[in-house]
Amino acid sequence: MHELPDTVALDVVILPPEPIIELAISANRILLAGNPGGAIRLGKGDCLPHISVAIFPARRDDIPGITAEIDRISRSCSPMTLVIDAVAKRRTGAGGIVSSFHVPRPEVLQLFHKTVMRSMKPYTVPPTGPGMFVGDVSASSIDCLYRFPKTSTYERYSPHITLGYGDLPELIPGIDLPVRFEAKEAAICHLGGHCTCRRVLARFSLGAGAPTGSH
């Protein structure tokens, strides 16, 4: 088992099904082909494509309580029918471009987000710096964690699947948008650089009971 720091940068996420994970990895490889030094390399092992629900710092000792709470919320939530409708792009503070799959926000996902945010509030602690993350992180990664509650929650919550750095074409060979899929799984992840999901700490089946696995 990987030793966690005293304060851990966590992300509660929706994990898309296998075909969508493969789609995101394929799009990421297109970006990396044009930018071989790209800092985000998606994969099924240590950099999972995901839809962030709540990003926050928490104490390592509180993770069992957090896991139990996310389990409870997940059991009460049915699987979600979601759609990737476009490639979205945003410019970073350093002038780069991050591409992502935009996911419209259905009521069921918004409710899941709001419920998780409220339930995690008692567990949220002040950030402690780079040591909260897996591996080396940049100042922008830490800033993302700091800013999430103010810029990306509640009415400002904008679900998406980050694909990587670079300007992904609107029309991608082999990818015909919109793509509809059913999300059946949530997870708690330990964040790495660029707020990637580097380690899955616990998984949950939406509407189906206890965690399907933990590490």
PDB file of C-alpha atoms in Angstrom:
ATOM      1  CA  MET A   1       0.000   0.000   0.000  1.00  0.00           C
ATOM      2  CA  HIS A   2       1.288   3.428  -0.926  1.00  0.00           C
ATOM      3  CA  GLU A   3       2.061   5.620   2.074  1.00  0.00           C
ATOM      4  CA  LEU A   4      -0.175   8.684   2.025  1.00  0.00           C
ATOM      5  CA  PRO A   5       0.924  12.072   3.375  1.00  0.00           C
ATOM      6  CA  ASP A   6      -0.740  13.504   6.476  1.00  0.00           C
ATOM      7  CA  THR A   7      -2.752  15.864   4.257  1.00  0.00           C
ATOM      8  CA  VAL A   8      -3.919  14.381   0.952  1.00  0.00           C
ATOM      9  CA  ALA A   9      -5.127  16.138  -2.208  1.00  0.00           C
ATOM     10  CA  LEU A  10      -8.282  14.201  -3.086  1.00  0.00           C
ATOM     11  CA  ASP A  11     -10.653  14.127  -6.033  1.00  0.00           C
ATOM     12  CA  VAL A  12     -14.068  12.480  -5.879  1.00  0.00           C
ATOM     13  CA  VAL A  13     -14.759  11.508  -9.486  1.00  0.00           C
ATOM     14  CA  ILE A  14     -17.110   9.788 -11.877  1.00  0.00           C
ATOM     15  CA  LEU A  15     -15.232   7.103 -13.806  1.00  0.00           C
ATOM     16  CA  PRO A  16     -16.496   6.674 -17.365  1.00  0.00           C
ATOM     17  CA  PRO A  17     -16.920   3.184 -18.856  1.00  0.00           C
ATOM     18  CA  GLU A  18     -14.117   1.443 -20.714  1.00  0.00           C
ATOM     19  CA  PRO A  19     -15.008   2.663 -24.253  1.00  0.00           C
ATOM     20  CA  ILE A  20     -14.971   6.296 -23.085  1.00  0.00           C
ATOM     21  CA  ILE A  21     -11.699   5.778 -21.223  1.00  0.00           C
ATOM     22  CA  GLU A  22     -10.190   4.421 -24.458  1.00  0.00           C
ATOM     23  CA  LEU A  23     -11.649   7.348 -26.420  1.00  0.00           C
ATOM     24  CA  ALA A  24     -10.037   9.834 -24.034  1.00  0.00           C
ATOM     25  CA  ILE A  25      -6.698   8.038 -24.167  1.00  0.00           C
ATOM     26  CA  SER A  26      -6.831   8.069 -27.997  1.00  0.00           C
ATOM     27  CA  ALA A  27      -7.506  11.821 -27.997  1.00  0.00           C
ATOM     28  CA  ASN A  28      -4.657  12.311 -25.516  1.00  0.00           C
ATOM     29  CA  ARG A  29      -2.282  10.432 -27.823  1.00  0.00           C
ATOM     30  CA  ILE A  30      -3.224  12.793 -30.668  1.00  0.00           C
ATOM     31  CA  LEU A  31      -2.273  15.714 -28.439  1.00  0.00           C
ATOM     32  CA  LEU A  32       0.992  14.050 -27.400  1.00  0.00           C
ATOM     33  CA  ALA A  33       1.897  13.396 -31.046  1.00  0.00           C
ATOM     34  CA  GLY A  34       1.894  17.147 -31.599  1.00  0.00           C
ATOM     35  CA  ASN A  35       3.478  17.876 -28.224  1.00  0.00           C
ATOM     36  CA  PRO A  36       5.674  14.929 -27.158  1.00  0.00           C
ATOM     37  CA  GLY A  37       6.631  16.688 -23.936  1.00  0.00           C
ATOM     38  CA  GLY A  38       2.994  17.111 -22.908  1.00  0.00           C
ATOM     39  CA  ALA A  39       2.655  16.883 -19.154  1.00  0.00           C
ATOM     40  CA  ILE A  40      -0.524  14.785 -19.142  1.00  0.00           C
ATOM     41  CA  ARG A  41      -0.274  11.202 -20.406  1.00  0.00           C
ATOM     42  CA  LEU A  42      -3.577   9.461 -19.774  1.00  0.00           C
ATOM     43  CA  GLY A  43      -3.677   5.731 -19.091  1.00  0.00           C
ATOM     44  CA  LYS A  44      -5.639   3.021 -17.321  1.00  0.00           C
ATOM     45  CA  GLY A  45      -3.075   2.609 -14.562  1.00  0.00           C
ATOM     46  CA  ASP A  46      -1.866   5.815 -12.987  1.00  0.00           C
ATOM     47  CA  CYS A  47      -3.547   8.674 -14.883  1.00  0.00           C
ATOM     48  CA  LEU A  48      -7.194   7.750 -15.352  1.00  0.00           C
ATOM     49  CA  PRO A  49      -9.583   9.763 -17.525  1.00  0.00           C
ATOM     50  CA  HIS A  50     -12.311  11.017 -15.190  1.00  0.00           C
ATOM     51  CA  ILE A  51     -14.986  13.601 -14.461  1.00  0.00           C
ATOM     52  CA  SER A  52     -14.077  15.518 -11.315  1.00  0.00           C
ATOM     53  CA  VAL A  53     -16.885  16.030  -8.812  1.00  0.00           C
ATOM     54  CA  ALA A  54     -15.084  17.538  -5.790  1.00  0.00           C
ATOM     55  CA  ILE A  55     -11.416  18.441  -5.310  1.00  0.00           C
ATOM     56  CA  PHE A  56     -10.237  19.137  -1.771  1.00  0.00           C
ATOM     57  CA  PRO A  57      -7.453  18.524   0.773  1.00  0.00           C
ATOM     58  CA  ALA A  58      -8.216  16.152   3.661  1.00  0.00           C
ATOM     59  CA  ARG A  59      -6.420  14.412   6.488  1.00  0.00           C
ATOM     60  CA  ARG A  60      -5.174  10.911   5.775  1.00  0.00           C
ATOM     61  CA  ASP A  61      -6.836   9.682   8.966  1.00  0.00           C
ATOM     62  CA  ASP A  62     -10.215  10.931   7.718  1.00  0.00           C
ATOM     63  CA  ILE A  63     -10.153   8.873   4.511  1.00  0.00           C
ATOM     64  CA  PRO A  64     -12.108   5.942   6.065  1.00  0.00           C
ATOM     65  CA  GLY A  65     -14.874   8.371   7.061  1.00  0.00           C
ATOM     66  CA  ILE A  66     -14.782  10.031   3.629  1.00  0.00           C
ATOM     67  CA  THR A  67     -14.976   6.611   1.969  1.00  0.00           C
ATOM     68  CA  ALA A  68     -18.017   5.653   4.043  1.00  0.00           C
ATOM     69  CA  GLU A  69     -19.741   8.927   3.160  1.00  0.00           C
ATOM     70  CA  ILE A  70     -19.090   8.643  -0.585  1.00  0.00           C
ATOM     71  CA  ASP A  71     -20.263   5.024  -0.405  1.00  0.00           C
ATOM     72  CA  ARG A  72     -23.531   6.178   1.154  1.00  0.00           C
ATOM     73  CA  ILE A  73     -24.042   8.873  -1.483  1.00  0.00           C
ATOM     74  CA  SER A  74     -23.147   6.531  -4.349  1.00  0.00           C
ATOM     75  CA  ARG A  75     -25.606   3.866  -3.171  1.00  0.00           C
ATOM     76  CA  SER A  76     -28.404   6.425  -3.278  1.00  0.00           C
ATOM     77  CA  CYS A  77     -27.533   7.592  -6.816  1.00  0.00           C
ATOM     78  CA  SER A  78     -28.575   5.719  -9.943  1.00  0.00           C
ATOM     79  CA  PRO A  79     -26.179   5.229 -12.862  1.00  0.00           C
ATOM     80  CA  MET A  80     -25.977   8.396 -14.972  1.00  0.00           C
ATOM     81  CA  THR A  81     -26.632   8.803 -18.674  1.00  0.00           C
ATOM     82  CA  LEU A  82     -24.057  11.347 -19.818  1.00  0.00           C
ATOM     83  CA  VAL A  83     -23.018  12.838 -23.152  1.00  0.00           C
ATOM     84  CA  ILE A  84     -19.774  14.139 -24.631  1.00  0.00           C
ATOM     85  CA  ASP A  85     -21.024  16.841 -26.969  1.00  0.00           C
ATOM     86  CA  ALA A  86     -17.907  18.808 -27.929  1.00  0.00           C
ATOM     87  CA  VAL A  87     -14.197  19.371 -27.566  1.00  0.00           C
ATOM     88  CA  ALA A  88     -13.680  22.273 -25.167  1.00  0.00           C
ATOM     89  CA  LYS A  89     -10.512  24.330 -24.826  1.00  0.00           C
ATOM     90  CA  ARG A  90      -9.251  26.737 -22.203  1.00  0.00           C
ATOM     91  CA  ARG A  91      -6.156  28.872 -22.050  1.00  0.00           C
ATOM     92  CA  THR A  92      -3.881  28.464 -19.045  1.00  0.00           C
ATOM     93  CA  GLY A  93      -2.280  31.311 -17.136  1.00  0.00           C
ATOM     94  CA  ALA A  94       0.988  30.495 -18.903  1.00  0.00           C
ATOM     95  CA  GLY A  95      -0.667  30.861 -22.304  1.00  0.00           C
ATOM     96  CA  GLY A  96      -0.992  27.168 -23.163  1.00  0.00           C
ATOM     97  CA  ILE A  97      -4.177  25.386 -24.204  1.00  0.00           C
ATOM     98  CA  VAL A  98      -5.837  22.495 -22.373  1.00  0.00           C
ATOM     99  CA  SER A  99      -8.322  20.419 -24.370  1.00  0.00           C
ATOM    100  CA  SER A 100     -11.131  18.390 -22.828  1.00  0.00           C
ATOM    101  CA  PHE A 101     -14.324  16.548 -23.644  1.00  0.00           C
ATOM    102  CA  HIS A 102     -17.217  18.777 -22.588  1.00  0.00           C
ATOM    103  CA  VAL A 103     -20.000  16.980 -20.703  1.00  0.00           C
ATOM    104  CA  PRO A 104     -23.329  18.818 -20.326  1.00  0.00           C
ATOM    105  CA  ARG A 105     -24.469  18.903 -16.706  1.00  0.00           C
ATOM    106  CA  PRO A 106     -27.631  16.826 -16.199  1.00  0.00           C
ATOM    107  CA  GLU A 107     -29.625  17.226 -13.010  1.00  0.00           C
ATOM    108  CA  VAL A 108     -28.494  13.868 -11.608  1.00  0.00           C
ATOM    109  CA  LEU A 109     -24.799  14.828 -11.907  1.00  0.00           C
ATOM    110  CA  GLN A 110     -25.398  18.298 -10.489  1.00  0.00           C
ATOM    111  CA  LEU A 111     -27.206  16.783  -7.498  1.00  0.00           C
ATOM    112  CA  PHE A 112     -24.387  14.270  -6.980  1.00  0.00           C
ATOM    113  CA  HIS A 113     -21.853  17.114  -7.091  1.00  0.00           C
ATOM    114  CA  LYS A 114     -23.782  19.273  -4.617  1.00  0.00           C
ATOM    115  CA  THR A 115     -24.318  16.374  -2.230  1.00  0.00           C
ATOM    116  CA  VAL A 116     -20.650  15.383  -2.295  1.00  0.00           C
ATOM    117  CA  MET A 117     -19.473  18.981  -1.836  1.00  0.00           C
ATOM    118  CA  ARG A 118     -21.693  19.490   1.199  1.00  0.00           C
ATOM    119  CA  SER A 119     -20.806  16.140   2.753  1.00  0.00           C
ATOM    120  CA  MET A 120     -17.069  16.742   2.309  1.00  0.00           C
ATOM    121  CA  LYS A 121     -17.094  20.188   3.901  1.00  0.00           C
ATOM    122  CA  PRO A 122     -16.442  18.831   7.451  1.00  0.00           C
ATOM    123  CA  TYR A 123     -13.460  16.844   6.142  1.00  0.00           C
ATOM    124  CA  THR A 124     -11.826  19.686   4.192  1.00  0.00           C
ATOM    125  CA  VAL A 125      -8.655  21.079   5.771  1.00  0.00           C
ATOM    126  CA  PRO A 126      -6.214  23.862   4.790  1.00  0.00           C
ATOM    127  CA  PRO A 127      -3.840  22.917   1.946  1.00  0.00           C
ATOM    128  CA  THR A 128      -0.243  22.207   2.954  1.00  0.00           C
ATOM    129  CA  GLY A 129       1.623  22.463  -0.365  1.00  0.00           C
ATOM    130  CA  PRO A 130       3.170  20.073  -2.919  1.00  0.00           C
ATOM    131  CA  GLY A 131       3.457  17.195  -0.453  1.00  0.00           C
ATOM    132  CA  MET A 132      -0.303  16.633  -0.668  1.00  0.00           C
ATOM    133  CA  PHE A 133       0.057  15.315  -4.224  1.00  0.00           C
ATOM    134  CA  VAL A 134       1.574  12.268  -5.882  1.00  0.00           C
ATOM    135  CA  GLY A 135       4.970  13.135  -7.346  1.00  0.00           C
ATOM    136  CA  ASP A 136       6.212  16.534  -8.407  1.00  0.00           C
ATOM    137  CA  VAL A 137       3.618  19.232  -8.997  1.00  0.00           C
ATOM    138  CA  SER A 138       3.676  22.724 -10.437  1.00  0.00           C
ATOM    139  CA  ALA A 139       2.329  25.874  -8.837  1.00  0.00           C
ATOM    140  CA  SER A 140      -0.650  25.711 -11.231  1.00  0.00           C
ATOM    141  CA  SER A 141      -1.660  22.301  -9.838  1.00  0.00           C
ATOM    142  CA  ILE A 142      -1.671  23.651  -6.297  1.00  0.00           C
ATOM    143  CA  ASP A 143      -3.560  26.722  -7.509  1.00  0.00           C
ATOM    144  CA  CYS A 144      -6.208  24.457  -9.076  1.00  0.00           C
ATOM    145  CA  LEU A 145      -6.795  22.848  -5.691  1.00  0.00           C
ATOM    146  CA  TYR A 146      -7.003  26.239  -3.970  1.00  0.00           C
ATOM    147  CA  ARG A 147      -9.388  27.707  -6.558  1.00  0.00           C
ATOM    148  CA  PHE A 148     -11.760  24.772  -7.059  1.00  0.00           C
ATOM    149  CA  PRO A 149     -14.282  25.743  -4.328  1.00  0.00           C
ATOM    150  CA  LYS A 150     -14.601  29.286  -5.703  1.00  0.00           C
ATOM    151  CA  THR A 151     -14.394  28.738  -9.450  1.00  0.00           C
ATOM    152  CA  SER A 152     -15.757  25.261 -10.166  1.00  0.00           C
ATOM    153  CA  THR A 153     -18.530  24.377  -7.715  1.00  0.00           C
ATOM    154  CA  TYR A 154     -22.314  24.516  -7.518  1.00  0.00           C
ATOM    155  CA  GLU A 155     -23.618  26.801 -10.298  1.00  0.00           C
ATOM    156  CA  ARG A 156     -20.095  27.098 -11.700  1.00  0.00           C
ATOM    157  CA  TYR A 157     -19.600  23.337 -11.825  1.00  0.00           C
ATOM    158  CA  SER A 158     -18.668  22.359 -15.395  1.00  0.00           C
ATOM    159  CA  PRO A 159     -18.131  18.610 -15.825  1.00  0.00           C
ATOM    160  CA  HIS A 160     -15.530  17.528 -18.359  1.00  0.00           C
ATOM    161  CA  ILE A 161     -12.857  14.931 -19.122  1.00  0.00           C
ATOM    162  CA  THR A 162      -9.435  16.575 -19.378  1.00  0.00           C
ATOM    163  CA  LEU A 163      -7.518  15.262 -22.392  1.00  0.00           C
ATOM    164  CA  GLY A 164      -4.223  17.119 -22.136  1.00  0.00           C
ATOM    165  CA  TYR A 165      -2.214  20.091 -23.300  1.00  0.00           C
ATOM    166  CA  GLY A 166      -2.607  21.212 -26.891  1.00  0.00           C
ATOM    167  CA  ASP A 167      -5.216  22.366 -29.379  1.00  0.00           C
ATOM    168  CA  LEU A 168      -7.253  19.266 -30.239  1.00  0.00           C
ATOM    169  CA  PRO A 169      -9.129  19.518 -33.560  1.00  0.00           C
ATOM    170  CA  GLU A 170     -12.899  19.905 -33.353  1.00  0.00           C
ATOM    171  CA  LEU A 171     -13.239  16.984 -35.769  1.00  0.00           C
ATOM    172  CA  ILE A 172     -11.181  13.996 -34.670  1.00  0.00           C
ATOM    173  CA  PRO A 173     -10.723  10.973 -36.958  1.00  0.00           C
ATOM    174  CA  GLY A 174     -12.584   8.004 -35.499  1.00  0.00           C
ATOM    175  CA  ILE A 175     -14.445  10.093 -32.917  1.00  0.00           C
ATOM    176  CA  ASP A 176     -17.984  11.050 -33.905  1.00  0.00           C
ATOM    177  CA  LEU A 177     -19.550  13.437 -31.391  1.00  0.00           C
ATOM    178  CA  PRO A 178     -21.920  13.528 -29.623  1.00  0.00           C
ATOM    179  CA  VAL A 179     -21.225  10.293 -27.732  1.00  0.00           C
ATOM    180  CA  ARG A 180     -23.709   9.074 -25.139  1.00  0.00           C
ATOM    181  CA  PHE A 181     -22.636   6.751 -22.332  1.00  0.00           C
ATOM    182  CA  GLU A 182     -23.752   5.389 -18.990  1.00  0.00           C
ATOM    183  CA  ALA A 183     -21.547   6.086 -15.981  1.00  0.00           C
ATOM    184  CA  LYS A 184     -21.905   3.452 -13.275  1.00  0.00           C
ATOM    185  CA  GLU A 185     -18.868   4.052 -11.090  1.00  0.00           C
ATOM    186  CA  ALA A 186     -17.498   6.725  -8.757  1.00  0.00           C
ATOM    187  CA  ALA A 187     -14.101   6.809  -7.075  1.00  0.00           C
ATOM    188  CA  ILE A 188     -11.876   8.663  -4.636  1.00  0.00           C
ATOM    189  CA  CYS A 189      -8.483   9.441  -6.168  1.00  0.00           C
ATOM    190  CA  HIS A 190      -5.178  10.865  -4.950  1.00  0.00           C
ATOM    191  CA  LEU A 191      -4.272  13.788  -7.184  1.00  0.00           C
ATOM    192  CA  GLY A 192      -0.998  14.198  -9.022  1.00  0.00           C
ATOM    193  CA  GLY A 193       0.410  16.988 -11.180  1.00  0.00           C
ATOM    194  CA  HIS A 194      -2.074  18.965 -13.281  1.00  0.00           C
ATOM    195  CA  CYS A 195      -4.830  17.553 -11.047  1.00  0.00           C
ATOM    196  CA  THR A 196      -4.636  14.144 -12.690  1.00  0.00           C
ATOM    197  CA  CYS A 197      -6.032  11.075 -10.917  1.00  0.00           C
ATOM    198  CA  ARG A 198      -2.852   9.194 -10.159  1.00  0.00           C
ATOM    199  CA  ARG A 199      -4.069   6.601  -7.644  1.00  0.00           C
ATOM    200  CA  VAL A 200      -7.541   5.233  -7.008  1.00  0.00           C
ATOM    201  CA  LEU A 201      -8.079   4.923  -3.264  1.00  0.00           C
ATOM    202  CA  ALA A 202     -11.625   3.503  -3.406  1.00  0.00           C
ATOM    203  CA  ARG A 203     -14.243   2.666  -6.037  1.00  0.00           C
ATOM    204  CA  PHE A 204     -18.031   2.690  -5.736  1.00  0.00           C
ATOM    205  CA  SER A 205     -20.823   1.302  -7.903  1.00  0.00           C
ATOM    206  CA  LEU A 206     -23.548   3.885  -8.320  1.00  0.00           C
ATOM    207  CA  GLY A 207     -26.757   2.508  -6.834  1.00  0.00           C
ATOM    208  CA  ALA A 208     -25.226  -0.859  -5.983  1.00  0.00           C
ATOM    209  CA  GLY A 209     -23.872  -0.757  -2.429  1.00  0.00           C
ATOM    210  CA  ALA A 210     -20.417  -1.040  -0.905  1.00  0.00           C
ATOM    211  CA  PRO A 211     -17.095  -0.084  -2.554  1.00  0.00           C
ATOM    212  CA  THR A 212     -16.166  -2.495  -5.343  1.00  0.00           C
ATOM    213  CA  GLY A 213     -12.526  -2.291  -4.316  1.00  0.00           C
ATOM    214  CA  SER A 214      -9.974  -0.211  -2.457  1.00  0.00           C
ATOM    215  CA  HIS A 215      -6.216   0.192  -2.207  1.00  0.00           C
TER     216      HIS A 215
END
